[in-house]
Short mmCIF file of C-alpha atoms in Angstrom, two decimals:
data_model
loop_
_atom_site.label_atom_id
_atom_site.label_comp_id
_atom_site.label_asym_id
_atom_site.label_seq_id
_atom_site.Cartn_x
_atom_site.Cartn_y
_atom_site.Cartn_z
CA GLU A 13 0.00 0.00 0.00
CA GLN A 14 2.86 2.39 0.76
CA ALA A 15 4.42 1.73 -2.65
CA LEU A 16 1.14 2.44 -4.42
CA ARG A 17 0.68 5.63 -2.41
CA GLU A 18 4.15 6.87 -3.40
CA VAL A 19 3.38 6.21 -7.08
CA TYR A 20 0.00 7.91 -6.62
CA ASP A 21 1.60 11.07 -5.22
CA ALA A 22 4.52 11.12 -7.67
CA ASN A 23 2.20 10.96 -10.70
CA ALA A 24 -0.58 13.18 -9.27
CA LEU A 25 -3.05 10.42 -10.05
CA ASP A 26 -5.94 12.27 -8.44
CA GLN A 27 -5.77 14.90 -11.19
CA LEU A 28 -4.98 12.31 -13.85
CA ASP A 29 -8.01 10.23 -12.86
CA PHE A 30 -10.25 13.30 -13.01
CA ASP A 31 -9.01 14.28 -16.49
CA ASN A 32 -9.29 10.68 -17.66
CA GLU A 33 -12.88 10.43 -16.43
CA ILE A 34 -13.85 13.46 -18.49
CA ASP A 35 -12.21 11.91 -21.57
CA CYS A 36 -13.97 8.63 -20.89
CA SER A 37 -17.41 10.24 -20.55
CA VAL A 38 -16.99 12.31 -23.72
CA LEU A 39 -15.05 9.92 -25.97
CA GLY A 40 -16.54 6.66 -24.70
CA ASP A 41 -13.22 5.09 -23.66
CA ALA A 42 -10.09 5.91 -21.68
CA ALA A 43 -6.71 4.34 -21.02
CA TYR A 44 -3.72 4.29 -18.70
CA LYS A 45 -0.12 3.59 -19.66
CA VAL A 46 2.19 2.28 -16.92
CA THR A 47 5.93 2.29 -17.66
CA TRP A 48 9.29 2.63 -15.93
CA ASP A 49 11.02 6.01 -16.20
CA ALA A 50 14.73 5.16 -16.29
CA ALA A 51 15.80 8.81 -16.02
CA GLU A 52 13.86 9.45 -12.80
CA GLU A 53 13.96 5.82 -11.65
CA ARG A 54 10.27 5.62 -10.85
CA VAL A 55 7.03 4.27 -12.24
CA ARG A 56 5.32 6.67 -14.60
CA VAL A 57 1.56 6.53 -15.14
CA SER A 58 0.10 8.51 -18.04
CA ALA A 59 -3.19 8.76 -19.90
CA PRO A 60 -2.63 8.39 -23.66
CA ASP A 61 -5.15 9.70 -26.16
CA VAL A 62 -7.57 6.82 -26.61
CA GLN A 63 -8.36 8.05 -30.13
CA GLY A 64 -4.87 6.90 -31.14
CA LEU A 65 -5.13 3.44 -29.55
CA PHE A 66 -5.87 0.22 -31.41
CA ALA A 67 -6.46 -3.14 -29.73
CA TRP A 68 -6.67 -6.75 -30.88
CA TRP A 69 -8.29 -9.47 -28.78
CA LEU A 70 -8.63 -13.22 -29.03
CA ALA A 71 -11.70 -14.66 -30.74
CA ASP A 72 -14.91 -13.56 -29.03
CA ASP A 73 -13.35 -12.63 -25.66
CA PRO A 74 -12.72 -8.85 -25.51
CA SER A 75 -10.99 -9.23 -22.14
CA ARG A 76 -8.05 -11.15 -23.69
CA VAL A 77 -6.13 -8.39 -25.47
CA TRP A 78 -2.99 -9.73 -27.14
CA ARG A 79 -1.77 -6.64 -29.00
CA VAL A 80 -2.10 -2.88 -28.55
CA ALA A 81 -0.86 -0.17 -30.92
CA SER A 82 -0.52 3.48 -29.93
CA ARG A 83 -0.23 6.15 -32.62
CA TYR A 84 0.77 9.76 -31.96
CA THR A 85 2.94 12.52 -33.39
CA LEU A 86 6.08 14.15 -32.00
CA ALA A 87 8.31 17.01 -33.04
CA GLY A 88 11.58 15.97 -34.67
CA ASP A 89 13.76 16.94 -31.70
CA GLU A 90 11.36 15.31 -29.22
CA SER A 91 11.53 11.96 -31.00
CA ALA A 92 15.34 12.10 -30.95
CA ALA A 93 15.38 12.81 -27.20
CA LEU A 94 12.80 10.18 -26.29
CA PHE A 95 13.96 7.27 -28.43
CA ASP A 96 17.71 7.96 -28.70
CA ILE A 97 17.70 8.23 -32.49
CA PRO A 98 19.16 10.81 -34.89
CA ALA A 99 17.22 14.06 -35.01
CA SER A 100 14.92 14.61 -37.97
CA THR A 101 14.54 17.78 -40.01
CA ALA A 102 10.80 17.16 -40.30
CA ALA A 103 8.55 19.34 -38.17
CA GLU A 104 6.56 16.32 -36.97
CA ARG A 105 7.12 12.59 -36.97
CA SER A 106 4.50 9.88 -36.84
CA VAL A 107 5.17 7.42 -34.02
CA ILE A 108 3.53 4.01 -33.57
CA GLU A 109 4.24 1.76 -30.60
CA VAL A 110 3.13 -1.86 -30.97
CA TRP A 111 3.06 -3.95 -27.79
CA THR A 112 2.41 -7.62 -27.15
CA ASN A 113 3.20 -9.64 -24.05
CA ASP A 114 6.53 -10.69 -25.59
CA THR A 115 7.60 -8.00 -28.06
CA PHE A 116 7.82 -4.25 -28.56
CA GLU A 117 8.05 -2.48 -31.91
CA LEU A 118 8.64 1.19 -32.62
CA TRP A 119 7.66 2.61 -36.00
CA LEU A 120 8.72 6.10 -37.11
CA ASP A 121 7.10 7.60 -40.20
CA GLY A 122 5.96 4.16 -41.33
CA ALA A 123 9.41 2.53 -41.00
CA LEU A 124 10.42 0.04 -38.32
CA ALA A 125 12.95 1.81 -36.07
CA GLU A 126 13.23 -0.68 -33.21
CA SER A 127 12.18 -4.23 -32.42
CA ALA A 128 12.92 -5.72 -29.01
CA ASP A 129 11.59 -7.94 -26.28
CA ASN A 130 8.91 -6.52 -24.02
CA PRO A 131 10.80 -5.49 -20.85
CA TYR A 132 7.70 -5.83 -18.66
CA GLY A 133 6.26 -9.16 -19.76
CA PHE A 134 2.80 -7.65 -20.18
CA ILE A 135 1.13 -4.99 -22.31
CA PRO A 136 1.52 -1.75 -20.29
CA TYR A 137 -1.89 -0.38 -21.25
CA VAL A 138 -5.20 -0.48 -19.41
CA ILE A 139 -8.02 0.32 -21.82
CA TYR A 140 -11.51 0.52 -20.37
CA PRO A 141 -14.90 1.73 -21.67
CA ASN A 142 -17.23 4.35 -20.29
CA ILE A 143 -20.28 2.11 -20.59
CA ARG A 144 -19.65 -1.12 -22.45
CA GLU A 145 -21.96 -2.23 -25.23
CA PRO A 146 -22.94 -5.92 -25.13
CA LYS A 147 -20.12 -8.13 -26.42
CA GLN A 148 -18.10 -5.12 -27.58
CA PHE A 149 -14.62 -3.99 -26.57
CA TRP A 150 -15.11 -0.27 -27.05
CA GLY A 151 -17.56 1.76 -24.99
CA VAL A 152 -20.22 4.41 -25.56
CA SER A 153 -20.01 8.09 -24.72
CA ASP A 154 -22.48 9.66 -22.30
CA LEU A 155 -23.27 12.22 -25.01
CA VAL A 156 -24.88 9.68 -27.32
CA ALA A 157 -28.04 9.39 -25.22
CA VAL A 158 -28.55 13.15 -24.83
CA LYS A 159 -27.32 14.41 -28.20
CA GLU A 160 -30.71 14.48 -29.94
CA PRO A 161 -32.62 15.96 -26.96
CA LEU A 162 -29.98 18.69 -26.70
CA ARG A 163 -30.34 19.54 -30.38
CA GLU A 164 -34.13 19.69 -30.04
CA LEU A 165 -33.80 21.83 -26.90
CA ASN A 166 -31.53 24.20 -28.80
CA ARG A 167 -34.11 24.53 -31.60
CA SER A 168 -36.93 25.10 -29.11
CA LEU A 169 -35.06 27.79 -27.20
CA THR A 170 -34.06 29.46 -30.48
CA GLN A 171 -37.72 29.66 -31.51
CA LEU A 172 -38.71 31.08 -28.12
CA SER A 173 -35.87 33.60 -28.30
CA THR A 174 -37.04 34.75 -31.74
CA ILE A 175 -40.61 35.21 -30.50
CA LEU A 176 -39.48 37.27 -27.50
CA GLU A 177 -37.20 39.37 -29.70
CA LEU A 178 -40.04 40.16 -32.12
CA SER A 179 -42.35 40.96 -29.21
CA GLY A 180 -39.86 43.55 -27.98
CA ASN A 181 -39.79 45.06 -31.49
CA PRO A 182 -43.47 44.76 -32.47
CA ILE A 183 -44.64 44.41 -36.06
CA ALA A 184 -47.08 47.07 -37.29
CA VAL A 185 -50.07 45.62 -39.18
CA LEU A 186 -52.15 47.79 -41.52
CA GLU A 187 -55.43 46.35 -42.79
CA ASN A 188 -57.30 47.62 -45.88
CA VAL A 189 -54.35 49.80 -46.88
CA THR A 190 -53.15 49.50 -50.49
CA GLU A 191 -50.12 51.83 -50.27
CA ALA A 192 -47.89 52.95 -47.41
CA GLN A 193 -44.81 55.19 -47.33
CA ASP A 194 -42.51 56.43 -44.55
CA ILE A 195 -44.41 54.68 -41.77
CA ALA A 196 -42.36 54.80 -38.59
CA VAL A 197 -43.17 52.80 -35.46
CA GLN A 198 -42.13 55.03 -32.59
CA PRO A 199 -43.76 57.00 -29.75
CA GLY A 200 -45.67 60.15 -30.76
CA VAL A 201 -46.04 59.25 -34.44
CA VAL A 202 -49.45 59.87 -36.04
CA TRP A 203 -50.52 57.74 -38.96
CA GLU A 204 -53.03 58.86 -41.54
CA ILE A 205 -54.95 55.89 -42.87
CA PRO A 206 -57.96 55.62 -45.19
CA GLU A 207 -61.51 55.11 -43.98
CA LYS A 208 -62.33 51.54 -42.93
CA ALA A 209 -58.62 50.82 -42.52
CA ARG A 210 -57.20 49.53 -39.26
CA ALA A 211 -53.75 49.68 -37.71
CA TYR A 212 -52.46 47.66 -34.77
CA LEU A 213 -49.32 45.98 -33.40
CA LEU A 214 -48.95 42.24 -33.80
CA ASP A 215 -48.79 40.60 -30.35
CA LEU A 216 -46.98 37.29 -30.71
CA LEU A 217 -47.52 36.51 -27.01
CA GLN A 218 -51.29 36.74 -27.29
CA GLY A 219 -53.18 33.58 -26.36
CA GLY A 220 -50.36 32.07 -24.31
CA GLY A 221 -48.26 31.05 -27.30
CA ALA A 222 -44.98 31.59 -25.47
CA SER A 223 -46.06 29.36 -22.58
CA LEU A 224 -46.51 26.47 -25.01
CA HIS A 225 -42.89 26.84 -26.09
CA VAL A 226 -41.78 26.94 -22.44
CA GLU A 227 -43.76 23.78 -21.65
CA TYR A 228 -42.26 22.04 -24.67
CA ALA A 229 -38.74 23.05 -23.61
CA ASN A 230 -39.40 21.69 -20.10
CA LEU A 231 -40.65 18.42 -21.62
CA ILE A 232 -37.45 18.09 -23.65
CA LEU A 233 -35.41 18.89 -20.55
CA ARG A 234 -37.19 16.16 -18.61
CA THR A 235 -36.56 13.69 -21.44
CA MET A 236 -32.88 14.61 -21.40
CA HIS A 237 -32.65 13.98 -17.64
CA ASP A 238 -34.40 10.62 -18.03
CA LEU A 239 -32.09 9.48 -20.84
CA ALA A 240 -29.00 10.70 -18.99
CA GLU A 241 -30.18 8.94 -15.80
CA VAL A 242 -29.48 12.13 -13.86
CA PRO A 243 -32.61 13.40 -12.05
CA ARG A 244 -33.13 17.13 -11.69
CA SER A 245 -32.72 16.82 -7.92
CA ALA A 246 -29.06 15.87 -8.52
CA PHE A 247 -28.51 19.54 -9.46
CA GLY A 248 -29.97 20.78 -6.17
CA ASP A 249 -33.54 21.24 -7.41
CA ASN A 250 -35.06 19.46 -4.41
CA ARG A 251 -38.40 21.23 -4.13
CA GLN A 252 -39.89 18.57 -1.87
CA ALA A 253 -36.94 18.76 0.56
CA LEU A 254 -36.34 15.02 0.31
CA SER A 255 -33.76 13.34 2.51
CA GLY A 256 -32.69 9.91 3.66
CA VAL A 257 -34.37 6.99 1.91
CA ALA A 258 -36.72 9.28 -0.03
CA LEU A 259 -33.78 11.16 -1.56
CA GLN A 260 -32.04 7.87 -2.32
CA LEU A 261 -35.12 6.64 -4.21
CA GLU A 262 -35.29 9.94 -6.10
CA LEU A 263 -31.64 9.60 -7.14
CA ASP A 264 -31.81 5.84 -7.72
CA PRO A 265 -31.19 6.08 -11.52
CA LEU A 266 -28.03 8.10 -10.90
CA LEU A 267 -26.87 5.76 -8.13
CA LYS A 268 -27.26 2.74 -10.41
CA LYS A 269 -25.39 4.50 -13.21
CA VAL A 270 -22.55 5.37 -10.84
CA SER A 271 -22.51 1.77 -9.60
CA ARG A 272 -22.18 0.43 -13.16
CA LYS A 273 -19.34 2.83 -13.91
CA ARG A 274 -17.56 1.96 -10.67
CA LEU A 275 -17.57 -1.71 -11.63
CA ILE A 276 -15.68 -0.85 -14.82
CA ARG A 277 -13.36 1.70 -13.20
CA GLY A 278 -12.65 -0.61 -10.26
CA ALA A 279 -11.40 -3.37 -12.56
CA ALA A 280 -9.26 -0.86 -14.50
CA LEU A 281 -7.72 0.63 -11.34
CA ARG A 282 -6.94 -2.80 -9.90
CA ARG A 283 -5.23 -3.74 -13.16
CA ARG A 284 -3.28 -0.47 -13.09
CA ASN A 285 -2.16 -1.14 -9.50
CA GLU A 286 -1.08 -4.64 -10.49
CA MET A 287 1.07 -3.24 -13.31
CA VAL A 288 2.64 -0.71 -10.94
CA LEU A 289 3.54 -3.43 -8.43
CA ARG A 290 4.90 -5.77 -11.11
CA ILE A 291 7.15 -3.05 -12.53
CA LEU A 292 8.36 -2.07 -9.06
CA GLU A 293 9.07 -5.71 -8.29
CA GLY A 294 11.09 -6.11 -11.48
CA GLN A 295 13.10 -2.92 -10.94
CA THR A 296 13.66 -3.03 -7.17
CA GLY A 297 13.65 -6.77 -6.49
CA GLU A 298 11.16 -6.32 -3.65
CA SER A 299 8.28 -8.80 -3.73
CA PHE A 300 4.75 -7.38 -3.93
CA ALA A 301 2.89 -10.58 -4.83
CA PRO A 302 -0.01 -11.40 -5.05
CA TYR A 303 -0.56 -7.82 -6.41
CA ARG A 304 -4.03 -7.48 -4.92
CA SER A 305 -5.62 -4.15 -4.08
CA ARG A 306 -9.03 -2.96 -2.93
CA ILE A 307 -10.70 0.15 -4.32
CA ALA A 308 -12.52 2.16 -1.63
CA TRP A 309 -15.21 4.38 -3.14
CA ALA A 310 -16.65 7.36 -1.29
CA PRO A 311 -20.45 7.36 -0.83
CA VAL A 312 -22.41 9.20 -3.51
CA LEU A 313 -24.98 10.59 -1.08
CA PRO A 314 -24.24 12.34 2.22
CA GLN A 315 -23.85 9.78 4.98
CA ASP A 316 -24.44 9.84 8.73
CA ARG A 317 -20.78 9.76 9.74
CA SER A 318 -21.50 9.19 13.43
CA ARG A 319 -23.54 6.09 12.61
CA LEU A 320 -20.76 4.79 10.34
CA ILE A 321 -18.18 5.32 13.10
CA GLU A 322 -20.33 3.39 15.57
CA ASP A 323 -20.77 0.51 13.10
CA GLU A 324 -17.04 0.30 12.34
CA THR A 325 -16.19 0.46 16.06
CA ARG A 326 -18.37 -2.58 16.72
CA LEU A 327 -16.99 -4.43 13.68
CA VAL A 328 -13.39 -3.83 14.77
CA ALA A 329 -14.16 -4.82 18.37
CA SER A 330 -15.78 -8.06 17.22
CA GLY A 331 -12.85 -8.89 14.92
CA ILE A 332 -14.84 -8.67 11.68
CA HIS A 333 -12.98 -5.61 10.33
CA SER A 334 -9.36 -4.62 10.82
CA ARG A 335 -8.44 -1.11 11.91
CA ARG A 336 -6.98 -0.46 8.46
CA THR A 337 -10.24 -1.48 6.74
CA ALA A 338 -12.27 0.71 9.09
CA ALA A 339 -9.94 3.66 8.49
CA GLY A 340 -10.26 3.20 4.73
CA LEU A 341 -14.06 3.15 4.91
CA LEU A 342 -13.94 6.33 7.00
CA ASP A 343 -11.90 8.06 4.26
CA VAL A 344 -8.69 8.33 6.27
CA ALA A 345 -6.04 9.50 3.79
CA ASP A 346 -3.20 7.26 5.04
CA PRO A 347 -4.39 4.46 7.37
CA ASP A 348 -0.87 3.06 7.91
CA SER A 349 0.61 6.39 8.97
CA GLU A 350 -2.39 7.09 11.16
CA TRP A 351 -1.98 3.69 12.83
CA THR A 352 1.73 4.38 13.40
CA ARG A 353 0.96 7.74 15.00
CA TRP A 354 -1.68 6.13 17.22
CA LEU A 355 0.81 3.50 18.40
CA SER A 356 3.33 6.24 19.09
CA GLU A 357 0.80 8.16 21.16
CA GLN A 358 -0.16 5.02 23.08
CA SER A 359 3.50 4.25 23.76
CA ALA A 360 4.13 7.79 24.97
CA SER A 361 1.07 7.63 27.23
CA SER A 362 2.23 4.31 28.70
CA GLU A 363 5.70 5.71 29.40
CA GLU A 364 4.22 8.74 31.13
CA GLY A 365 2.06 6.43 33.28
CA ASP A 366 5.09 4.35 34.26
CA ASP A 367 7.06 7.48 35.24
CA ARG A 368 4.30 8.52 37.57
#
């Protein structure tokens, strides 16, 4: 756990995870790359552009990826510095990395520049979907479900905006008038019109026409929230002042969506942690087997912290939970350090008692 925490801090993985989650929600997929930085002698975790990743899997099992290719572009001097090759006069160079469990290939501008054994023994990429389609490797963006409602909402609001703009600049209507010249619509102007003619201003808001557009826009907005599985109350619009179980039922679609995403992210993060530990083991010689880790997710809804503390206290006292597990569930940043400090305080208290 200490090794993972050091890698987490060195790579600022909290920010990287946040940026990666945005990419995943918008693009439909995201990825991590875990490698060893020989210059800094540490594990480096990055988030490559998933739009430049290509994956091959065995038969009908998308979980068994046997080859991954990453395509990106670099400046000529950057490629020389990164890959220890002669500098190129070209402004940009196309780079393709091809990884399998056994081999590594580097292609520059379509030509094979390097072919070697894979130094890690595994493909150093973790590719995971936003929401996986049935029997598919690649995922689906969150924007797909709300794209059409958003377009329709944009059209509806544009129509309503046009109506309100015309109502602020009213249209003059002249009935039974065959000719008209220099008619100005402004305060204090007197019009001379023939007998039996009529002049008035066109009221586009008459008869509640604007309210129909507002109701239609609200209907589209509700449809968008339903398709996105994000109730309006998730944005703070809790008119009924719901709380507890009632609020949980109101937000149930969002909670289930978060739960589905956490299943996918949890597997990806555990795989990333395993890669980190395997690379550290190979470079430092320290054993980290069996490379297991547990992902502790924070609650989506506000929780009664005092009740949670009481429950964990009873579980620790009865031997069901360890102190480390309880500290993790209570969102303690570093359970090991906290436990060490507690032991130090207990030891100091015992020594003071003995002196007395």
